[in-house]
XYZ file of C-alpha atoms in Angstrom:
551
model
C 0.000 0.000 0.000
C 2.183 2.836 -1.230
C 0.790 6.170 -0.052
C 0.761 8.924 -2.650
C 0.579 12.191 -0.767
C -1.635 13.622 -3.530
C -4.259 10.955 -2.749
C -4.562 12.045 0.878
C -6.735 14.704 2.478
C -4.795 17.970 2.482
C -6.712 19.360 5.493
C -7.879 16.220 7.289
C -7.164 12.601 8.007
C -6.189 9.846 5.610
C -7.412 9.239 2.087
C -9.068 12.167 0.354
C -12.039 10.081 -0.805
C -12.751 8.285 2.501
C -15.383 9.443 4.979
C -16.396 8.052 8.335
C -19.192 5.495 7.958
C -22.036 6.233 10.360
C -23.919 3.249 8.878
C -26.775 5.503 7.813
C -27.098 7.047 11.280
C -25.188 10.329 10.801
C -28.135 12.680 11.329
C -29.402 10.595 14.250
C -25.988 10.762 15.870
C -25.649 14.511 15.237
C -29.043 15.146 16.811
C -28.029 13.132 19.866
C -24.613 14.830 20.116
C -26.255 18.221 19.633
C -28.428 17.564 22.679
C -25.336 16.768 24.744
C -23.707 20.017 23.631
C -26.753 22.257 23.468
C -26.199 22.880 19.756
C -28.140 22.285 16.544
C -25.773 20.268 14.359
C -28.018 18.767 11.682
C -27.827 20.927 8.588
C -24.738 22.820 9.751
C -21.995 22.828 7.127
C -18.670 24.633 7.582
C -16.497 23.493 4.654
C -12.754 24.087 4.337
C -11.376 26.615 1.893
C -10.036 25.471 -1.465
C -6.363 24.512 -1.168
C -5.489 26.642 -4.204
C -6.760 29.704 -2.335
C -4.455 29.243 0.663
C -1.815 31.964 0.716
C 1.573 30.499 1.611
C 4.598 32.557 2.628
C 7.009 33.227 -0.214
C 9.869 30.816 -0.871
C 13.060 32.256 0.606
C 15.532 30.206 -1.420
C 17.027 31.796 -4.513
C 17.226 29.870 -7.772
C 20.919 29.268 -7.146
C 20.225 27.986 -3.628
C 17.473 25.718 -4.921
C 19.902 24.374 -7.519
C 22.404 23.570 -4.767
C 19.691 21.722 -2.862
C 18.750 19.760 -5.977
C 22.385 18.766 -6.451
C 22.680 17.648 -2.829
C 19.473 15.609 -3.063
C 20.601 13.865 -6.240
C 18.379 15.447 -8.874
C 15.322 17.562 -9.609
C 12.974 14.632 -8.971
C 13.955 14.676 -5.288
C 13.030 18.315 -4.600
C 9.555 19.880 -4.654
C 8.596 23.535 -4.285
C 5.090 23.538 -5.760
C 2.128 24.949 -3.855
C 0.471 21.654 -2.881
C 3.660 19.964 -1.740
C 4.576 22.917 0.471
C 1.022 23.078 1.832
C 0.811 19.363 2.613
C 4.169 19.429 4.409
C 3.462 22.599 6.377
C 2.137 20.889 9.510
C 0.775 17.643 10.953
C -2.717 16.491 11.887
C -3.432 17.928 15.328
C -6.714 19.735 15.906
C -5.089 23.207 15.701
C -3.299 22.082 12.528
C -6.606 21.165 10.901
C -8.301 24.337 12.114
C -5.567 26.419 10.489
C -5.572 24.416 7.273
C -9.344 24.460 6.851
C -9.387 28.254 7.268
C -6.372 28.779 5.024
C -4.444 30.261 7.935
C -0.986 28.903 7.054
C 1.697 31.272 8.303
C 4.599 28.832 7.956
C 5.448 26.451 5.123
C 8.653 24.760 3.996
C 10.743 26.613 1.453
C 11.458 23.262 -0.167
C 10.519 19.622 0.293
C 13.297 17.102 -0.296
C 12.655 13.390 -0.774
C 16.019 11.617 -0.426
C 16.372 8.016 -1.514
C 19.651 7.087 0.194
C 21.659 7.638 3.356
C 24.235 9.535 1.323
C 21.604 11.932 0.013
C 20.428 12.605 3.575
C 24.010 13.328 4.641
C 24.574 15.612 1.642
C 21.395 17.576 2.344
C 22.253 17.996 6.018
C 25.756 19.168 5.133
C 24.347 21.839 2.818
C 21.764 22.933 5.370
C 24.446 23.328 8.031
C 26.521 25.448 5.637
C 23.553 27.682 4.746
C 21.950 27.693 8.229
C 18.697 26.232 6.891
C 16.374 24.369 9.227
C 15.550 20.684 8.565
C 12.215 19.171 9.627
C 12.155 15.342 9.243
C 8.763 14.212 7.927
C 7.355 10.686 7.661
C 3.620 10.222 7.325
C 2.935 13.655 8.795
C 0.471 12.239 11.334
C 1.822 14.102 14.388
C -0.919 15.462 16.645
C 1.332 17.602 18.860
C 2.908 20.042 16.395
C 5.883 17.733 15.907
C 6.411 18.387 12.179
C 5.397 22.025 11.822
C 7.564 23.769 9.196
C 8.566 26.517 11.581
C 11.722 27.963 13.069
C 11.683 30.322 16.079
C 14.568 32.255 14.489
C 12.849 32.635 11.130
C 15.420 30.701 9.090
C 14.498 28.982 5.793
C 12.956 25.543 6.334
C 13.682 22.379 4.352
C 11.195 19.584 4.975
C 12.843 16.180 4.580
C 10.146 13.725 3.470
C 11.571 10.251 4.147
C 8.966 8.163 2.335
C 11.200 7.439 -0.675
C 13.358 5.407 1.706
C 10.914 2.544 2.122
C 12.725 -0.736 1.439
C 13.556 -3.795 3.494
C 17.339 -4.091 3.777
C 17.871 -7.333 5.685
C 15.896 -10.253 7.078
C 17.350 -12.493 9.786
C 14.914 -15.285 10.754
C 17.426 -17.006 13.040
C 17.694 -13.946 15.284
C 14.145 -12.775 14.513
C 15.129 -9.324 13.266
C 14.576 -7.332 10.094
C 16.157 -4.083 8.937
C 14.124 -1.459 7.092
C 14.656 2.010 5.764
C 12.870 4.376 8.117
C 10.441 5.894 5.613
C 8.399 2.728 5.123
C 4.695 2.972 6.000
C 3.133 0.544 8.469
C 1.113 -1.561 5.983
C 4.105 -1.908 3.640
C 6.334 -3.025 6.497
C 3.849 -5.680 7.596
C 3.350 -6.777 3.973
C 7.092 -7.398 3.635
C 7.164 -9.435 6.831
C 4.063 -11.373 5.794
C 6.039 -12.816 2.865
C 7.935 -14.927 5.399
C 4.987 -15.414 7.769
C 6.249 -12.871 10.308
C 4.864 -9.725 11.931
C 6.147 -6.748 13.888
C 2.863 -6.279 15.759
C 2.918 -2.486 16.033
C -0.494 -1.064 15.121
C -1.011 2.553 16.204
C -4.256 4.171 15.096
C -2.157 6.069 12.537
C -0.827 2.722 11.204
C -1.857 3.321 7.581
C -0.355 6.819 7.442
C 2.729 6.698 9.659
C 6.239 5.388 9.158
C 8.765 3.315 11.054
C 11.025 6.325 11.591
C 8.105 8.394 12.816
C 7.121 5.690 15.293
C 10.628 5.688 16.763
C 10.945 9.478 16.773
C 7.634 9.847 18.646
C 8.132 6.788 20.913
C 4.911 5.299 19.613
C 2.610 2.657 21.091
C 0.401 0.302 19.120
C -3.024 -1.109 19.862
C -1.485 -4.470 20.859
C 1.270 -3.064 23.046
C 0.107 -5.089 26.059
C 1.491 -8.183 24.343
C 4.168 -6.905 21.962
C 5.422 -3.823 23.797
C 5.851 -0.262 22.600
C 8.069 0.648 19.642
C 11.157 1.087 21.836
C 10.704 -2.515 23.007
C 10.800 -3.618 19.358
C 13.877 -1.576 18.412
C 17.094 -3.595 18.128
C 19.260 -0.843 16.630
C 19.095 2.174 14.354
C 21.109 4.437 12.082
C 20.757 8.178 12.568
C 22.409 10.792 10.377
C 23.067 13.934 12.372
C 24.577 17.259 11.314
C 27.766 16.073 13.049
C 27.943 12.620 11.496
C 26.400 9.157 11.450
C 25.320 7.342 14.614
C 24.994 3.548 14.363
C 23.737 1.968 17.566
C 24.831 -1.482 18.714
C 22.903 -4.390 17.249
C 22.253 -7.118 19.794
C 19.818 -8.404 22.415
C 20.941 -6.419 25.477
C 23.954 -4.513 26.751
C 25.082 -3.085 30.089
C 27.757 -0.967 28.389
C 26.508 2.411 29.531
C 23.247 4.198 28.675
C 21.154 2.733 25.864
C 21.507 4.992 22.813
C 18.450 3.449 21.146
C 16.378 4.709 24.065
C 17.974 8.122 23.582
C 16.908 8.228 19.935
C 13.428 6.885 20.697
C 11.313 9.928 21.488
C 13.865 12.444 20.175
C 11.338 13.782 17.615
C 13.879 14.550 14.901
C 15.813 16.975 17.094
C 19.078 14.968 17.119
C 19.143 13.914 13.469
C 17.343 11.913 10.803
C 16.521 8.267 11.491
C 17.335 6.482 8.225
C 17.370 2.775 9.165
C 16.069 0.595 11.962
C 16.519 -3.045 12.861
C 13.403 -4.313 14.573
C 12.484 -7.418 16.544
C 9.961 -9.516 14.680
C 7.992 -12.646 15.546
C 6.206 -15.461 13.696
C 2.666 -14.760 12.591
C 0.320 -15.923 15.366
C -1.694 -19.072 14.858
C -4.914 -17.932 16.524
C -6.732 -14.769 17.527
C -9.572 -14.207 19.975
C -11.191 -11.074 21.366
C -14.224 -10.790 23.644
C -16.443 -7.958 24.829
C -17.089 -7.698 28.560
C -19.683 -5.461 30.171
C -19.020 -3.930 33.592
C -21.547 -2.119 35.794
C -19.214 0.880 36.138
C -15.744 2.184 35.279
C -14.338 1.389 38.716
C -15.171 -2.304 38.401
C -13.673 -2.453 34.915
C -10.528 -0.655 36.050
C -10.066 -3.101 38.915
C -10.406 -6.009 36.482
C -7.831 -4.597 34.054
C -5.436 -3.956 36.929
C -5.814 -7.529 38.166
C -5.247 -8.908 34.662
C -2.159 -6.725 34.140
C -0.685 -7.777 37.458
C -1.362 -11.455 36.712
C 1.090 -11.180 33.771
C -1.323 -12.625 31.231
C -0.156 -12.174 27.637
C -3.121 -10.227 26.338
C -2.714 -8.051 23.260
C -6.036 -6.224 23.652
C -7.232 -4.631 26.874
C -9.379 -1.573 26.343
C -11.997 -0.260 28.757
C -14.381 2.492 27.644
C -15.977 4.659 30.299
C -19.752 5.101 30.443
C -19.748 8.155 28.170
C -17.637 6.469 25.495
C -19.696 3.287 25.732
C -22.931 5.224 25.207
C -21.401 7.283 22.400
C -20.366 4.180 20.462
C -23.879 2.826 20.852
C -25.160 6.042 19.257
C -22.609 6.245 16.450
C -24.182 3.618 14.239
C -21.363 1.183 14.935
C -23.523 -1.748 13.937
C -26.263 -3.907 15.329
C -23.824 -5.861 17.470
C -23.442 -2.952 19.889
C -27.207 -2.589 20.196
C -27.410 -6.344 20.613
C -24.902 -6.053 23.451
C -27.177 -3.621 25.262
C -30.352 -5.632 24.662
C -28.704 -8.845 25.712
C -27.000 -7.685 28.869
C -28.671 -4.690 30.433
C -32.111 -5.748 31.593
C -31.496 -9.191 33.091
C -28.343 -8.245 34.979
C -29.133 -4.760 36.244
C -26.530 -2.736 34.349
C -27.459 0.935 34.680
C -26.352 4.234 33.145
C -22.731 3.779 34.260
C -22.235 0.573 32.263
C -18.861 0.243 30.537
C -17.612 -2.110 27.858
C -14.146 -3.645 27.685
C -12.415 -5.469 24.848
C -10.281 -8.364 26.062
C -8.267 -10.562 23.736
C -4.973 -11.869 22.468
C -3.243 -13.800 19.700
C -0.663 -16.569 19.606
C -0.842 -20.355 19.675
C -4.347 -21.762 19.958
C -3.532 -23.269 23.358
C -2.087 -20.025 24.774
C -4.931 -17.907 23.424
C -7.612 -20.101 24.946
C -5.784 -20.259 28.281
C -5.049 -16.527 28.581
C -8.497 -15.379 27.463
C -10.261 -17.842 29.769
C -8.161 -16.681 32.739
C -8.800 -13.031 31.871
C -12.546 -13.616 31.629
C -12.482 -15.360 35.004
C -10.843 -12.272 36.505
C -13.490 -10.102 34.846
C -16.269 -12.225 36.353
C -14.684 -11.792 39.771
C -15.055 -8.028 39.251
C -18.727 -8.197 38.183
C -17.934 -8.375 34.485
C -20.245 -10.109 32.034
C -18.788 -11.594 28.856
C -21.087 -10.938 25.914
C -19.096 -12.803 23.281
C -17.107 -11.828 20.214
C -19.726 -10.328 17.907
C -19.631 -6.813 19.465
C -15.869 -6.671 18.843
C -16.011 -7.291 15.102
C -17.028 -3.792 14.092
C -14.418 -2.225 16.366
C -11.699 -4.374 14.807
C -12.951 -3.624 11.294
C -13.215 0.138 11.874
C -10.249 0.698 14.198
C -8.334 2.763 11.627
C -11.424 4.671 10.457
C -12.330 6.518 13.659
C -10.022 9.511 12.952
C -12.110 10.279 9.850
C -15.031 11.190 12.108
C -13.137 14.284 13.266
C -13.311 15.760 9.746
C -17.032 15.072 9.464
C -17.699 16.744 12.812
C -15.564 19.755 11.850
C -17.874 20.157 8.849
C -20.732 20.277 11.381
C -18.978 22.908 13.503
C -17.798 20.522 16.227
C -14.188 20.187 17.350
C -12.871 16.743 18.279
C -9.573 16.518 20.109
C -7.643 13.837 21.945
C -5.178 13.736 24.788
C -3.574 10.794 26.513
C -1.506 10.230 29.623
C -0.322 7.386 31.838
C -0.750 7.263 35.607
C -0.521 4.662 38.380
C -3.620 2.541 38.911
C -4.317 4.383 42.164
C -4.723 7.700 40.327
C -6.883 6.681 37.374
C -10.179 7.607 38.995
C -9.121 11.048 40.195
C -7.381 11.963 36.917
C -10.393 10.918 34.866
C -12.680 12.949 37.136
C -10.531 16.077 37.285
C -9.818 16.228 33.554
C -13.552 16.075 32.893
C -14.262 18.753 35.514
C -11.477 21.004 34.201
C -12.887 20.815 30.678
C -16.432 21.471 31.838
C -15.232 24.499 33.789
C -13.214 25.915 30.880
C -16.016 25.561 28.317
C -18.534 26.641 30.929
C -16.846 30.042 31.181
C -18.343 30.777 27.770
C -21.671 29.089 28.357
C -20.670 26.029 26.312
C -20.791 22.324 27.020
C -18.218 19.643 26.301
C -18.630 15.923 25.628
C -15.744 14.043 27.287
C -15.028 10.360 26.710
C -12.219 8.275 28.176
C -10.826 4.793 27.840
C -7.992 2.759 29.300
C -5.515 1.056 26.989
C -1.798 0.188 27.027
C -1.912 -1.282 30.518
C 1.072 -2.184 32.685
C 1.415 -3.837 36.108
C 1.906 -0.419 37.749
C -0.602 1.684 35.811
C -2.326 2.434 32.534
C -2.719 4.908 29.732
C -5.894 7.009 29.904
C -7.030 8.318 26.524
C -9.440 11.257 26.466
C -11.621 12.295 23.518
C -13.462 15.604 23.757
C -16.040 17.242 21.513
C -17.220 20.839 21.777
C -18.847 23.561 19.613
C -16.273 25.580 17.688
C -15.841 29.308 18.002
C -15.659 30.027 14.280
C -14.155 33.489 14.868
C -11.038 32.204 16.645
C -11.004 28.396 16.891
C -7.285 28.105 17.660
C -7.546 30.764 20.361
C -10.458 28.801 21.819
C -8.411 25.583 21.755
C -5.353 26.861 23.670
C -6.932 27.247 27.156
C -8.809 23.984 26.632
C -5.515 22.218 25.976
C -3.960 23.913 28.996
C -6.849 22.819 31.217
C -6.267 19.167 30.296
C -2.496 19.342 30.719
C -2.718 21.177 34.042
C -5.186 18.652 35.457
C -2.940 15.754 34.439
C 0.247 17.404 35.688
C -1.398 18.147 39.043
C -1.503 14.402 39.746
C 1.893 13.503 38.304
C 0.652 12.038 35.028
C 2.957 12.033 32.024
C 2.296 14.777 29.503
C 2.166 12.049 26.851
C 2.055 8.271 26.829
C 2.521 7.916 23.064
C 1.700 11.105 21.106
C 4.966 12.845 21.958
C 5.855 16.400 22.943
C 6.288 18.516 19.807
C 5.252 22.129 20.315
C 1.948 21.570 22.086
C 3.200 19.670 25.162
C 6.554 21.408 25.576
C 5.427 23.850 28.320
C 4.708 20.926 30.684
C 7.792 18.807 29.993
C 9.880 20.304 32.807
C 7.334 19.086 35.364
C 8.130 15.517 34.308
C 11.831 15.701 33.459
C 12.988 18.414 35.858
C 15.348 21.215 34.893
C 18.421 18.994 35.106
C 16.719 16.411 32.916
C 15.929 19.062 30.300
C 19.539 20.249 30.453
C 20.750 16.717 29.695
C 18.435 16.503 26.668
C 19.648 19.905 25.462
C 23.272 18.803 25.873
C 22.749 15.727 23.682
C 20.956 17.883 21.136
C 23.802 20.434 21.035
C 26.381 17.686 20.579
C 24.533 16.058 17.674
C 23.373 19.349 16.134
C 25.689 22.231 17.092
C 23.990 24.650 14.672
C 20.505 23.919 15.992
C 19.002 23.194 12.576
C 17.176 19.953 13.438
C 13.442 20.473 14.010
C 13.869 23.541 16.229
C 11.121 24.632 18.592
C 10.076 21.037 19.287
C 10.611 18.903 22.404
C 12.901 21.367 24.253
C 14.127 24.904 23.575
């Protein structure tokens, strides 16, 4: 599945011709959501501007400078300066990014987009950019939701966006040691397709899977939907090659080392601020024999949380553990997600006394048939001990089918004048309840200052023995006069509520621009100084993705 950037939505998620499927229930859902928000959504249509009408800042490279860049990249075919290429590489896919794009409010855009096809080309481009003091923004799928790929420099220097998606090949396959080496610009589906040829998988499936790259996963320290079993991307990383303005870094390739700090862990989460990730050797595994996932209904979020904690601390090898709170459970029932969800409610609610606080969990795994049956049966037994009711596999089928389609709903709701944003954190099990409560209250208070309501959903995923990721989804009526200005205090309210209880500013989205103000609360000033020191050593001129992660 090669992704042509021209086939994607320039101001939204994914493919340009794909819309979220409400299964014929769009107007019904909008009426219901409108009641929650006190807004009339049916019939509202706020379309984006035409991309040709977006005014981009002028290119700051002279013809001679552009010619030098073309020579460094290896030819004209590896450099783009046309309007659409600059526009589509100007920012990522966060809510404020989309609000700016849809309104044509693009104040920063790359002066050129380079698409290298070799490590040598990357090194040549970086050498030229150091000489000319041009900024370099590494760019994979462009799916960042934290301002991580914005074509912007605090000092106002020219910006070269380095699109890595030409570097998309498998370089080595080692079945004996269960590793494979890929160029970093390969998209998720293409990587898995290569491994499928030998009946192997990586097992990393973030929601951005179709439109994100291996290098982007590492740079953002990504987590996939089956991280409970396979780990996060840093657990899958055996070694990598990073080209920095100061030279090439090749990390040690092997199972484990006590020879000082782990440089792979230093690169993971560096967000393109140390250099350009060009290759990665990853830990692969045979394709699983069997797969099983069940839906479990709990009377309330507290009971479900206790069950997930018990499962996590029992060290069961589950790949799926996701618990929706009552608001998210109800919302999915209203979204036209298929008759199975309605069947779940009809089947379980009346006979067993589940009330308005009912929550649904998805519990499952993959592996050998024997292991799958054993682990799922043990997990379901733990759920029963916490008042959970298994309602079978049929309610999970639509979720599994549509798991990469949910981001498309954000674009549809923006057309209806509704903002949809996400934020995630990770906290100890003992703090999940208070963080969920206080984030919701902080959002209600912030929107309430303007007489508006907010619809806040939450779910647990990516669970660990000591705690879990909490993922928040919020919907609220847009202020069409200043939507980005409206968003900023909303974002701050979420981050402040999380930071108050010691939650991480990000479990898997990264830092970028949007989360940077809160990073010192987690890392401390000395920790930030250490990150800055590594950055200065790798990039003395400060050209690599400036303004992101740390100043």
